[in-house]
GROMACS .gro file of C-alpha atoms in nm:
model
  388
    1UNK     CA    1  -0.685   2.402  -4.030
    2UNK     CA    2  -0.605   2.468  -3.679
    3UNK     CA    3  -0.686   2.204  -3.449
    4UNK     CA    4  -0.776   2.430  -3.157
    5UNK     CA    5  -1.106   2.478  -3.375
    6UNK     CA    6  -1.219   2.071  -3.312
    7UNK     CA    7  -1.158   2.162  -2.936
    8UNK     CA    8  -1.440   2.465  -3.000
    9UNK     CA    9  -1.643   2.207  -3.190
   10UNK     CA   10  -1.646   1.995  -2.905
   11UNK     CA   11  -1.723   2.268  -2.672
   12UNK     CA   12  -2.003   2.320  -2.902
   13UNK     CA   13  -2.162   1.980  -2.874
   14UNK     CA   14  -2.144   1.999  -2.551
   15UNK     CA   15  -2.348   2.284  -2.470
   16UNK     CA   16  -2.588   2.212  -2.768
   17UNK     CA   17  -2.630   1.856  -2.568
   18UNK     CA   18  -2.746   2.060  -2.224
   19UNK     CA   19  -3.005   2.271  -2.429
   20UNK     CA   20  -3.155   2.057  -2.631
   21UNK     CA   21  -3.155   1.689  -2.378
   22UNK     CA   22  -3.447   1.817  -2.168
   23UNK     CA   23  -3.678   1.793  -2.438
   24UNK     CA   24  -3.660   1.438  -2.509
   25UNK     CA   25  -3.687   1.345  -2.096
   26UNK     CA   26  -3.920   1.577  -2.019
   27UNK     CA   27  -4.171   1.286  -1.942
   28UNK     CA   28  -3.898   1.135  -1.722
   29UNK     CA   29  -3.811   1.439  -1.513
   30UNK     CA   30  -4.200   1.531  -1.483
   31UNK     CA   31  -4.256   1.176  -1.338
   32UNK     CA   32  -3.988   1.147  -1.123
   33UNK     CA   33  -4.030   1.549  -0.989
   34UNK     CA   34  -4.419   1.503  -0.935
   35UNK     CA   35  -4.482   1.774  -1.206
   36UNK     CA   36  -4.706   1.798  -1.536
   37UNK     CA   37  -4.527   1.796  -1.875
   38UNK     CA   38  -4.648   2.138  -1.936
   39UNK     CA   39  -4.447   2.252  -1.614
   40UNK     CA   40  -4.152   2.079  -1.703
   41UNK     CA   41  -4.163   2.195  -2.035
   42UNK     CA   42  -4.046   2.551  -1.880
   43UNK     CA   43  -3.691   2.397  -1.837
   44UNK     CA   44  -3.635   2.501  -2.169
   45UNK     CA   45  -3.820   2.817  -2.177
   46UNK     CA   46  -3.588   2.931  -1.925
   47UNK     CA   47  -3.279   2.800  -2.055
   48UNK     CA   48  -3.339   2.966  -2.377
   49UNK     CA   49  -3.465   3.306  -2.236
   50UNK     CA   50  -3.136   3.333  -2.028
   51UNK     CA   51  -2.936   3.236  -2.327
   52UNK     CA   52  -3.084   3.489  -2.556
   53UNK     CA   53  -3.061   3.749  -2.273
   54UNK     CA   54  -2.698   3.709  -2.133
   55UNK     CA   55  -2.546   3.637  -2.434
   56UNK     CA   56  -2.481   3.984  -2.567
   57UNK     CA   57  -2.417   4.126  -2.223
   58UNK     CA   58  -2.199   3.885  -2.082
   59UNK     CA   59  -1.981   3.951  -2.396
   60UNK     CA   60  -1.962   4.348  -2.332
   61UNK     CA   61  -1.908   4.259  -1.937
   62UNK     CA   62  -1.614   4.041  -2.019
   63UNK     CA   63  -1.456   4.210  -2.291
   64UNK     CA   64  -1.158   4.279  -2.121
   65UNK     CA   65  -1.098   3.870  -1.996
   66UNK     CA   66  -0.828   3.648  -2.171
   67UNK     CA   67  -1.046   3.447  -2.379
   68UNK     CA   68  -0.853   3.151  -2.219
   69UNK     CA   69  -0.930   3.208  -1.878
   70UNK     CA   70  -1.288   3.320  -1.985
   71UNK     CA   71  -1.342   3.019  -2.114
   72UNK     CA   72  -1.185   2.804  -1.801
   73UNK     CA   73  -1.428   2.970  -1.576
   74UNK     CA   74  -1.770   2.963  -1.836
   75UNK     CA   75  -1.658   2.591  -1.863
   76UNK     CA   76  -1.619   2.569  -1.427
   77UNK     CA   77  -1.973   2.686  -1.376
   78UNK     CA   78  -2.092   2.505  -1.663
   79UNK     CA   79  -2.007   2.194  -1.460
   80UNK     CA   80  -2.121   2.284  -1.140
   81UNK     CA   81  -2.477   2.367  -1.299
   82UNK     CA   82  -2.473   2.004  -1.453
   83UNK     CA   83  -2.353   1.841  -1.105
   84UNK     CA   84  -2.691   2.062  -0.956
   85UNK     CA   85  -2.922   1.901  -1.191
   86UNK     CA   86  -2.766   1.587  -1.098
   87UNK     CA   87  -2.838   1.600  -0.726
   88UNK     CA   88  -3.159   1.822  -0.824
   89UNK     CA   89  -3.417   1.676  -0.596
   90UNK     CA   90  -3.715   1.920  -0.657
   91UNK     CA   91  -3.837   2.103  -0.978
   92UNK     CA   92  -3.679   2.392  -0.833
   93UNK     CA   93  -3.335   2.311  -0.790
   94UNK     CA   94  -3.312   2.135  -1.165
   95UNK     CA   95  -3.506   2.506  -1.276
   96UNK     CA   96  -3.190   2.689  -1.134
   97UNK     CA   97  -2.949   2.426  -1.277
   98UNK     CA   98  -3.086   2.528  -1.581
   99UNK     CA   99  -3.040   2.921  -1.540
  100UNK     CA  100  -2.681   2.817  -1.469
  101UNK     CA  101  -2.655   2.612  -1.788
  102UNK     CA  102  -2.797   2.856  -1.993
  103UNK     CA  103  -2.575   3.173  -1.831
  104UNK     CA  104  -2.232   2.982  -1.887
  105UNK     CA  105  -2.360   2.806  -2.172
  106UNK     CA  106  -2.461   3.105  -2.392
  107UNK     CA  107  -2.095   3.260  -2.294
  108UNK     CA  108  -1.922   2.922  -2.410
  109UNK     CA  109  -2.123   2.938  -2.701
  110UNK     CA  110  -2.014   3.311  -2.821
  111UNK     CA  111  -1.645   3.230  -2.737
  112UNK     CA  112  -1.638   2.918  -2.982
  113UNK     CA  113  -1.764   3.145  -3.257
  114UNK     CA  114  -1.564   3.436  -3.183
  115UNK     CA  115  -1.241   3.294  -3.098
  116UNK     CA  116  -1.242   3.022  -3.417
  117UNK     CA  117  -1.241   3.278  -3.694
  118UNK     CA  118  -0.940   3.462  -3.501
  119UNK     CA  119  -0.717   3.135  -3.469
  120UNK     CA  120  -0.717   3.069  -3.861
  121UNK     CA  121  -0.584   3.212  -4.166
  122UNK     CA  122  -0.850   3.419  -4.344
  123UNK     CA  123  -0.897   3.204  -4.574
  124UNK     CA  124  -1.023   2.921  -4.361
  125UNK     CA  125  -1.236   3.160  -4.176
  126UNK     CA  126  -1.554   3.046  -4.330
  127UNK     CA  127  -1.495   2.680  -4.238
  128UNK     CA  128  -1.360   2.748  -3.882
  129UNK     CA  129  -1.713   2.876  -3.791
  130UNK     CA  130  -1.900   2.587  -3.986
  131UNK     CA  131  -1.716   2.352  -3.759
  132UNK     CA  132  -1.811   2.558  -3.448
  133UNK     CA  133  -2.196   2.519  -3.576
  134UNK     CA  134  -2.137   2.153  -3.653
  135UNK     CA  135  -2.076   2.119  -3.300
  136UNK     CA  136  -2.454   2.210  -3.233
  137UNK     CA  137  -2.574   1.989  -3.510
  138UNK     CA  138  -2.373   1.674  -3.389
  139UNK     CA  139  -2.581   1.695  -3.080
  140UNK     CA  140  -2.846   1.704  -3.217
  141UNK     CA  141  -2.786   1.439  -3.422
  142UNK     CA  142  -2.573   1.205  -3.200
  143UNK     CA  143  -2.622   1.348  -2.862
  144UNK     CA  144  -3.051   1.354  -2.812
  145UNK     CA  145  -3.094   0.970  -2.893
  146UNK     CA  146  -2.756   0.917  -2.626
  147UNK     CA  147  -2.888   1.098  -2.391
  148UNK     CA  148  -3.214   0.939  -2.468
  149UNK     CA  149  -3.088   0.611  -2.429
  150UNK     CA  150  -2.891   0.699  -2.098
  151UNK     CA  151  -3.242   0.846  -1.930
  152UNK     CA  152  -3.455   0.579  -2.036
  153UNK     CA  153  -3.175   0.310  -1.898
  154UNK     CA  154  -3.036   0.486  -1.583
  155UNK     CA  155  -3.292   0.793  -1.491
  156UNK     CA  156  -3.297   1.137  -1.625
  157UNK     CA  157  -3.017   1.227  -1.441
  158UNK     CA  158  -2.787   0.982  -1.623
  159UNK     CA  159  -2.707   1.175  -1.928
  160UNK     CA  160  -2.625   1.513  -1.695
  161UNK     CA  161  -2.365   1.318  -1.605
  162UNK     CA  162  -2.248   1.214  -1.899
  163UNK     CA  163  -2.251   1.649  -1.982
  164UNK     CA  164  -2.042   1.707  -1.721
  165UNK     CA  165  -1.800   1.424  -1.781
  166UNK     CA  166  -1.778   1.608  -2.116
  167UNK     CA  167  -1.723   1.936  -1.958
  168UNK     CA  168  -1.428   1.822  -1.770
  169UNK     CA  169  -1.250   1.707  -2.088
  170UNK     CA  170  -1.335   2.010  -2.234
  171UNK     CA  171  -1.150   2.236  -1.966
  172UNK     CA  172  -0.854   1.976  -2.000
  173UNK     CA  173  -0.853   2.028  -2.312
  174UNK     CA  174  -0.911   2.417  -2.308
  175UNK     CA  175  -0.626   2.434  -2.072
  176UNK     CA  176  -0.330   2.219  -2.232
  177UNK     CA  177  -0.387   2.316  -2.560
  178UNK     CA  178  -0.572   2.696  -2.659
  179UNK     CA  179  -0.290   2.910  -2.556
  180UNK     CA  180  -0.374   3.301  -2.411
  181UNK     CA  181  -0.607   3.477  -2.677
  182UNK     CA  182  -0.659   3.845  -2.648
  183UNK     CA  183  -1.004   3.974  -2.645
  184UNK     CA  184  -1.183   4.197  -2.894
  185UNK     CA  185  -1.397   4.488  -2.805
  186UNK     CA  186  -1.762   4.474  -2.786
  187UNK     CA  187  -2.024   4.632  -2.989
  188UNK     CA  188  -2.293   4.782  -2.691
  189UNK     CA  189  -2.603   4.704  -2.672
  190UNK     CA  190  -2.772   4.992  -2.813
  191UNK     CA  191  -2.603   4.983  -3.120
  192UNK     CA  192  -2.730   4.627  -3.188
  193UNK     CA  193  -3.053   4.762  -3.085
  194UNK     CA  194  -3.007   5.089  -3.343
  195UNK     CA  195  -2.973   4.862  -3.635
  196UNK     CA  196  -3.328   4.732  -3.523
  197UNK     CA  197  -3.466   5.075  -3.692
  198UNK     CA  198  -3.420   4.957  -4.009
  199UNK     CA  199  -3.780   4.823  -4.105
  200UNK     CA  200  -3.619   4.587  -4.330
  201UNK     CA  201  -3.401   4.437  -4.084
  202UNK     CA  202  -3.653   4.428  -3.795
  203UNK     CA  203  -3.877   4.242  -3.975
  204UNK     CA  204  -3.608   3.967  -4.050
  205UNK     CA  205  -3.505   3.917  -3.739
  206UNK     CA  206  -3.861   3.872  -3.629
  207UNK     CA  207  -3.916   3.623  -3.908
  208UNK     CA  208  -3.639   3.395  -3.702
  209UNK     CA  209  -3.821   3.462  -3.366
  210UNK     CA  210  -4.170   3.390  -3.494
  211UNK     CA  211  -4.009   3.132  -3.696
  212UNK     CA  212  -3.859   2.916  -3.381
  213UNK     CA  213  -4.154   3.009  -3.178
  214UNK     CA  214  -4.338   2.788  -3.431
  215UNK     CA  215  -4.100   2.487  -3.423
  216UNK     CA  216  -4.023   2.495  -3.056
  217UNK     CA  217  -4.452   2.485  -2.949
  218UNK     CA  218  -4.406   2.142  -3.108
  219UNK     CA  219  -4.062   2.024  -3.070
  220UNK     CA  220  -4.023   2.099  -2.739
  221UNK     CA  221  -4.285   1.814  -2.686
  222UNK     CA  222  -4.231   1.607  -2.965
  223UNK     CA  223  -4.159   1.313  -2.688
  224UNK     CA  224  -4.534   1.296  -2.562
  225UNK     CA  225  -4.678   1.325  -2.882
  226UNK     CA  226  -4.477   1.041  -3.007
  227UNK     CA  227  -4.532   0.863  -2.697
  228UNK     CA  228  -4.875   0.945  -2.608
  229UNK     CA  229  -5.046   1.014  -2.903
  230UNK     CA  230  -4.899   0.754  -3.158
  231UNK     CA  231  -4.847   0.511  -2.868
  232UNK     CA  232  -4.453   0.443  -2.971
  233UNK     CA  233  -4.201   0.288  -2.730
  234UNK     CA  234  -3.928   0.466  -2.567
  235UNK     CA  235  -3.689   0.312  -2.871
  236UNK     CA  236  -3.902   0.457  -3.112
  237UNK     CA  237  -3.874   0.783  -2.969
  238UNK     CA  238  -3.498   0.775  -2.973
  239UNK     CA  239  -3.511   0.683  -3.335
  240UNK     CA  240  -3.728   0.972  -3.404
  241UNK     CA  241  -3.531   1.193  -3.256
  242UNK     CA  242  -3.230   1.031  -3.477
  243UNK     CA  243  -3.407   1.060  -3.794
  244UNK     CA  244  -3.538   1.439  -3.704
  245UNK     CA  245  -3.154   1.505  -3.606
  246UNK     CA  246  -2.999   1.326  -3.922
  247UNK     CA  247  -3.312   1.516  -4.149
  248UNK     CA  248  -3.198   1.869  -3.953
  249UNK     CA  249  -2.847   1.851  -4.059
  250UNK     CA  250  -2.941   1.783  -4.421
  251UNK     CA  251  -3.173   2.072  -4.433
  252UNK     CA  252  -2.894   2.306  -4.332
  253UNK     CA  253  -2.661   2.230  -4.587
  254UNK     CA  254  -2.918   2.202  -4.872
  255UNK     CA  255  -3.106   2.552  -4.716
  256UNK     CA  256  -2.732   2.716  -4.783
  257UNK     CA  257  -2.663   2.560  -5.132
  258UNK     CA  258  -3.013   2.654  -5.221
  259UNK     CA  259  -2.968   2.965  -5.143
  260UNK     CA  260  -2.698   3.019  -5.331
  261UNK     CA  261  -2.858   2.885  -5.624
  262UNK     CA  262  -3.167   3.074  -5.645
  263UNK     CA  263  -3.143   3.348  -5.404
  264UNK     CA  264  -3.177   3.386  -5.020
  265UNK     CA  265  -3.547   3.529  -5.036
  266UNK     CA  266  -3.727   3.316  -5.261
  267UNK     CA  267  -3.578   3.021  -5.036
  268UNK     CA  268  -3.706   3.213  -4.698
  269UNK     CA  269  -4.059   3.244  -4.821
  270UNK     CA  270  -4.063   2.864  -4.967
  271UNK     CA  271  -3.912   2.663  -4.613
  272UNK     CA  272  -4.167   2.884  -4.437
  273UNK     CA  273  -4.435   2.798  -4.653
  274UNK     CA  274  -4.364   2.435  -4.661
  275UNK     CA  275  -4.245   2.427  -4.293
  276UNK     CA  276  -4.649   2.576  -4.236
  277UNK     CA  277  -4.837   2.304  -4.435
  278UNK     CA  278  -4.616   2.060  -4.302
  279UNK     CA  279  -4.719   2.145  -3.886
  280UNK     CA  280  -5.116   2.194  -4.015
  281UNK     CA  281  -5.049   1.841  -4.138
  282UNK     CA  282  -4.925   1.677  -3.857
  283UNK     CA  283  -5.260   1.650  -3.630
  284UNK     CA  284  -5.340   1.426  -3.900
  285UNK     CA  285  -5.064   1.208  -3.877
  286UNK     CA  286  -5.147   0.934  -3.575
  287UNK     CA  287  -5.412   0.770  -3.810
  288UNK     CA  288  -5.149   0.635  -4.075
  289UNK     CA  289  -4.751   0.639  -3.927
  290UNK     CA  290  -4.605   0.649  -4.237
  291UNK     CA  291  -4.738   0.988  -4.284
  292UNK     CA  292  -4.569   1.085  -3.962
  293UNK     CA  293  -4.267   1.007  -4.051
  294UNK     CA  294  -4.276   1.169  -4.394
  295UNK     CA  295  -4.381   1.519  -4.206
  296UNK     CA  296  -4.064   1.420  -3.974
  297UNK     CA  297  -3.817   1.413  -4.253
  298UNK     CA  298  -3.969   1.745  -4.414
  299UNK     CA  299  -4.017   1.890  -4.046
  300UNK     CA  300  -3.668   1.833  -4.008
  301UNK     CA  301  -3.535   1.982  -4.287
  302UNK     CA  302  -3.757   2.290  -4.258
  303UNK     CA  303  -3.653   2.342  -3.895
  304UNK     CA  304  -3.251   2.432  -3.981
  305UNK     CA  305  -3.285   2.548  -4.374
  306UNK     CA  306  -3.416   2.903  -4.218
  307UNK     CA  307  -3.067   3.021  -4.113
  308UNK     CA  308  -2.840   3.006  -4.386
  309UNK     CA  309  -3.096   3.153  -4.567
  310UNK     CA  310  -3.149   3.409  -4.342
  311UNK     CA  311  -2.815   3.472  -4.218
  312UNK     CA  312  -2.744   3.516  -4.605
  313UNK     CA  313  -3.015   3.758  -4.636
  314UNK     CA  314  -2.898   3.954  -4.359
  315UNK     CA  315  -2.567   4.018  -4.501
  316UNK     CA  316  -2.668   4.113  -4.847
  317UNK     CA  317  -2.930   4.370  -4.684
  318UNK     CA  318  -2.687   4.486  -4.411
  319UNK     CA  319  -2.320   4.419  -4.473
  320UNK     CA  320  -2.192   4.709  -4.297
  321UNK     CA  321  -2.335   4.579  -3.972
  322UNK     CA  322  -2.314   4.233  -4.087
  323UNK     CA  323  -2.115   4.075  -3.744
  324UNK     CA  324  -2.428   4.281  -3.496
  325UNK     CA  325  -2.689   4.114  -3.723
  326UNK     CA  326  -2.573   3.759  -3.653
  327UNK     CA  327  -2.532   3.847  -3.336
  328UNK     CA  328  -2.912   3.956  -3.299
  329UNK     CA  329  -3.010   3.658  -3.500
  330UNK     CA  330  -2.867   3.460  -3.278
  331UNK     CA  331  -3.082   3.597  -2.943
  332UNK     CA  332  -3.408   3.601  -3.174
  333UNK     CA  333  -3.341   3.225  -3.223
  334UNK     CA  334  -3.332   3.176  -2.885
  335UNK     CA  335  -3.649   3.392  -2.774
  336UNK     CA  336  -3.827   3.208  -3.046
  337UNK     CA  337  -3.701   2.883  -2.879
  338UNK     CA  338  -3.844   3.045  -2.493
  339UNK     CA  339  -4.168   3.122  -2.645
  340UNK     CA  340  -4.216   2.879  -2.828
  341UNK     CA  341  -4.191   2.611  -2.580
  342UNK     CA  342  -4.398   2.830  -2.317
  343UNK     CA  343  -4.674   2.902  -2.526
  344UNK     CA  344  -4.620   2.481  -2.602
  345UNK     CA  345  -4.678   2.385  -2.244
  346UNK     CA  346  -4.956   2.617  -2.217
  347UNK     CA  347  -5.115   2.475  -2.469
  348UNK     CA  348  -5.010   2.068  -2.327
  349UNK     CA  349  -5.141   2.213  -1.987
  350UNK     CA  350  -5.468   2.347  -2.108
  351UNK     CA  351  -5.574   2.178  -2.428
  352UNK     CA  352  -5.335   1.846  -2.480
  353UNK     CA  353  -5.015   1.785  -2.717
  354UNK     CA  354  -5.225   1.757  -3.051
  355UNK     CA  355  -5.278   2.112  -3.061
  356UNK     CA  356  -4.947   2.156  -3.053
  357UNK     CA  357  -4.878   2.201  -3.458
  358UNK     CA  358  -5.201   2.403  -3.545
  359UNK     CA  359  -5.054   2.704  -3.306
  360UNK     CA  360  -4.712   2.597  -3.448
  361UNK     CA  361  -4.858   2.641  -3.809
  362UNK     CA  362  -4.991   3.011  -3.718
  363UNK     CA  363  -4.694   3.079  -3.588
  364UNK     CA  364  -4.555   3.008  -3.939
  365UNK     CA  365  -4.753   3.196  -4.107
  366UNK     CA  366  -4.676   3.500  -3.855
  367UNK     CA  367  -4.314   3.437  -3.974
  368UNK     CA  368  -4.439   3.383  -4.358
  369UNK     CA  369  -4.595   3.780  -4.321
  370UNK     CA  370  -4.324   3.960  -4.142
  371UNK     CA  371  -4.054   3.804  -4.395
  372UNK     CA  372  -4.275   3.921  -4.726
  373UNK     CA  373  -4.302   4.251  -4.508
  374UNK     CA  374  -3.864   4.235  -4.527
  375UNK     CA  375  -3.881   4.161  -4.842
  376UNK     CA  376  -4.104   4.436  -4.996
  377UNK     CA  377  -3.956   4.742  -4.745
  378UNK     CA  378  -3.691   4.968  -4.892
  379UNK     CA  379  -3.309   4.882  -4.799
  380UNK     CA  380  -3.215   5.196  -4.543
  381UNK     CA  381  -2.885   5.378  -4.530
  382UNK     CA  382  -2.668   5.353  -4.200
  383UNK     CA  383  -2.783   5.797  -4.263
  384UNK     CA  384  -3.127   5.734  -4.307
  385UNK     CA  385  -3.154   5.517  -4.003
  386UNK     CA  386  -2.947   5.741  -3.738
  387UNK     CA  387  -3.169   6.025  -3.876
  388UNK     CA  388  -3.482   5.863  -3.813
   0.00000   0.00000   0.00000
């Protein structure tokens, strides 16, 4: 294995850190910026709308850019957007940190899976891109309850810092040791959007959005739930979020071994299902803890056994546009993860936190109906669908 691939990986954690570290201090930067949780909760809506957004078209705009020097400057304004939230001294200065984050982030994020398949032998392809993703799943799993413990101890600032301490190592790192790599054309826009014709395929990438958009009206403000409405400490929150990461990683693997066992659609419509019982549940939850933290494990495991699954499903119903399909996934995930967490503080703003998982739960099902509606539509030709 190449070891330019544990640089990516590290690139990855580090930009999975930045997205996901305003969830669990949302109470800390609403305090401190004289905001409501619901308002603060739009730190992430934004960070993942602009990801899902610039994604794709900062790929086609660049296409032509040394993935090197790419990557230098994504990584450069990746660190100044970090240093803004630092010295952010309103809501609206950390709100355009974020925009930053999320526009160098989402280019950083691309590059680590594009480039890592193209600096291995084909036969390690396959593994070069699960240690790109394992990147993301490290921070969840090691770098929430850091930066937890960093914002509870210093301020909510504290683990920005730490990010763009990262981020500097990172470009050192980028610089003395991935070499010049040459860049690969683009696929436009419209033809992404051309596969979206396909009934079959439309409805599977909507089972992702609708999917996240379930997960993210809770998670997003899993902190003052677990703060406010089971009354736990601030250490207790950190090892929630440890347990939830540890419980997210396993579901992943298990959701792709699964799959391969007995078949990418029967395990779609079975996380969904259980993923849905398990939010409706949850309300219930603050009168006995140890239920609570059964629903986190399962929660957990639901929330990242989706996309192998999916992604597998994808393939075997559109291998000839397999790479745009990812791709698409990809930005659905990330709209799911905007809505979701809007529609979340809307609902923290208006109604409180424990109504959080019933609109998660309908969500669900939302998901649960558009993937039986995959399932059950015809598979289209790449003929039938320009023709159409």
């Amino acid at each position: 294995m190449d070891k330019r691939v544990y640089l990516l990986t590290i690139v990855s954690f580090v930009v999975g850190m930045a997205e996901l570290i305003i969830g669990g201090i949302l109470d800390l930067v609403a305090n401190d910026l004289n905001v409501t949780i619901g308002r603060a909760g739009l730190l992430i809506t934004i960070f993942s709308l602009t990801f899902a957004i610039a994604a794709p078209i900062l790929l086609i705009f660049t296409e032509k850019v040394d993935r090197k020097k790419l990557m230098l400057i994504s990584l450069c304004v990746f660190f100044l957007s970090n240093v803004l939230a630092i010295s952010s001294i309103n809501f609206f200065m950390l709100f355009t940190s974020r925009i930053l984050s999320a526009l160098s982030g989402s280019l950083l994020a691309v590059l680590c899976m594009t480039i890592a398949p193209t600096i291995v032998t084909r036969n390690h392809t396959g593994k070069a891109i699960g240690l790109v993703i394992m990147g993301t799943s490290a921070s969840i799993v090691l770098g929430l309850p850091i930066g937890l413990f960093l914002g509870n101890l210093l301020g909510w600032r504290a683990p920005f810092v730490l990010i763009a301490l990262l981020t500097i190592l990172s470009m050192f790192g980028v610089q003395k040791f991935l070499g010049h790599i040459q860049a690969q054309p683009a696929v436009s826009i419209m033809t992404q959007i051309r596969t979206l014709k396909n009934r079959k395929i439309l409805f599977a990438q909507l089972t992702m959005f609708f999917y996240l958009t379930g997960h993210l009206t809770v998670y997003a403000f899993l902190t003052p739930f677990v703060k406010d409405i089971l009354g736990l400490s601030s250490t207790w929150t950190m090892i929630v979020y440890f347990i939830f990461g540890i419980a997210a990683v396993t579901g992943g693997g298990l959701g792709g071994n699964l799959s391969d066992k007995f078949g990418a659609k029967h395990i779609m419509i079975s996380v969904i299902s259980i993923f849905a019982i398990t939010l409706f549940i949850l309300p219930l939850s603050p009168k006995w803890l140890p239920l609570f933290f059964a629903l986190l494990v399962i929660w957990g495991m639901m929330s990242w056994s989706i996309t192998p699954a999916l992604q597998t499903y994808l393939i075997n119903i559109a291998p000839e546009t397999s790479a745009i399909q990812q791709s698409i996934n990809n930005s659905a995930l990330h709209f799911g993860i905007a809505f979701g967490s809007f529609v979340g503080s809307m609902i923290v703003e208006r109604s409180g936190v424990i109504y959080t998982p019933v609109a998660g739960g309908i969500f669900l099902l939302i998901a649960l109906l558009a993937a039986t509606i995959s399932i059950k539509s015809k598979i289209q030709t790449a003929r039938q669908i320009h023709s159409s």
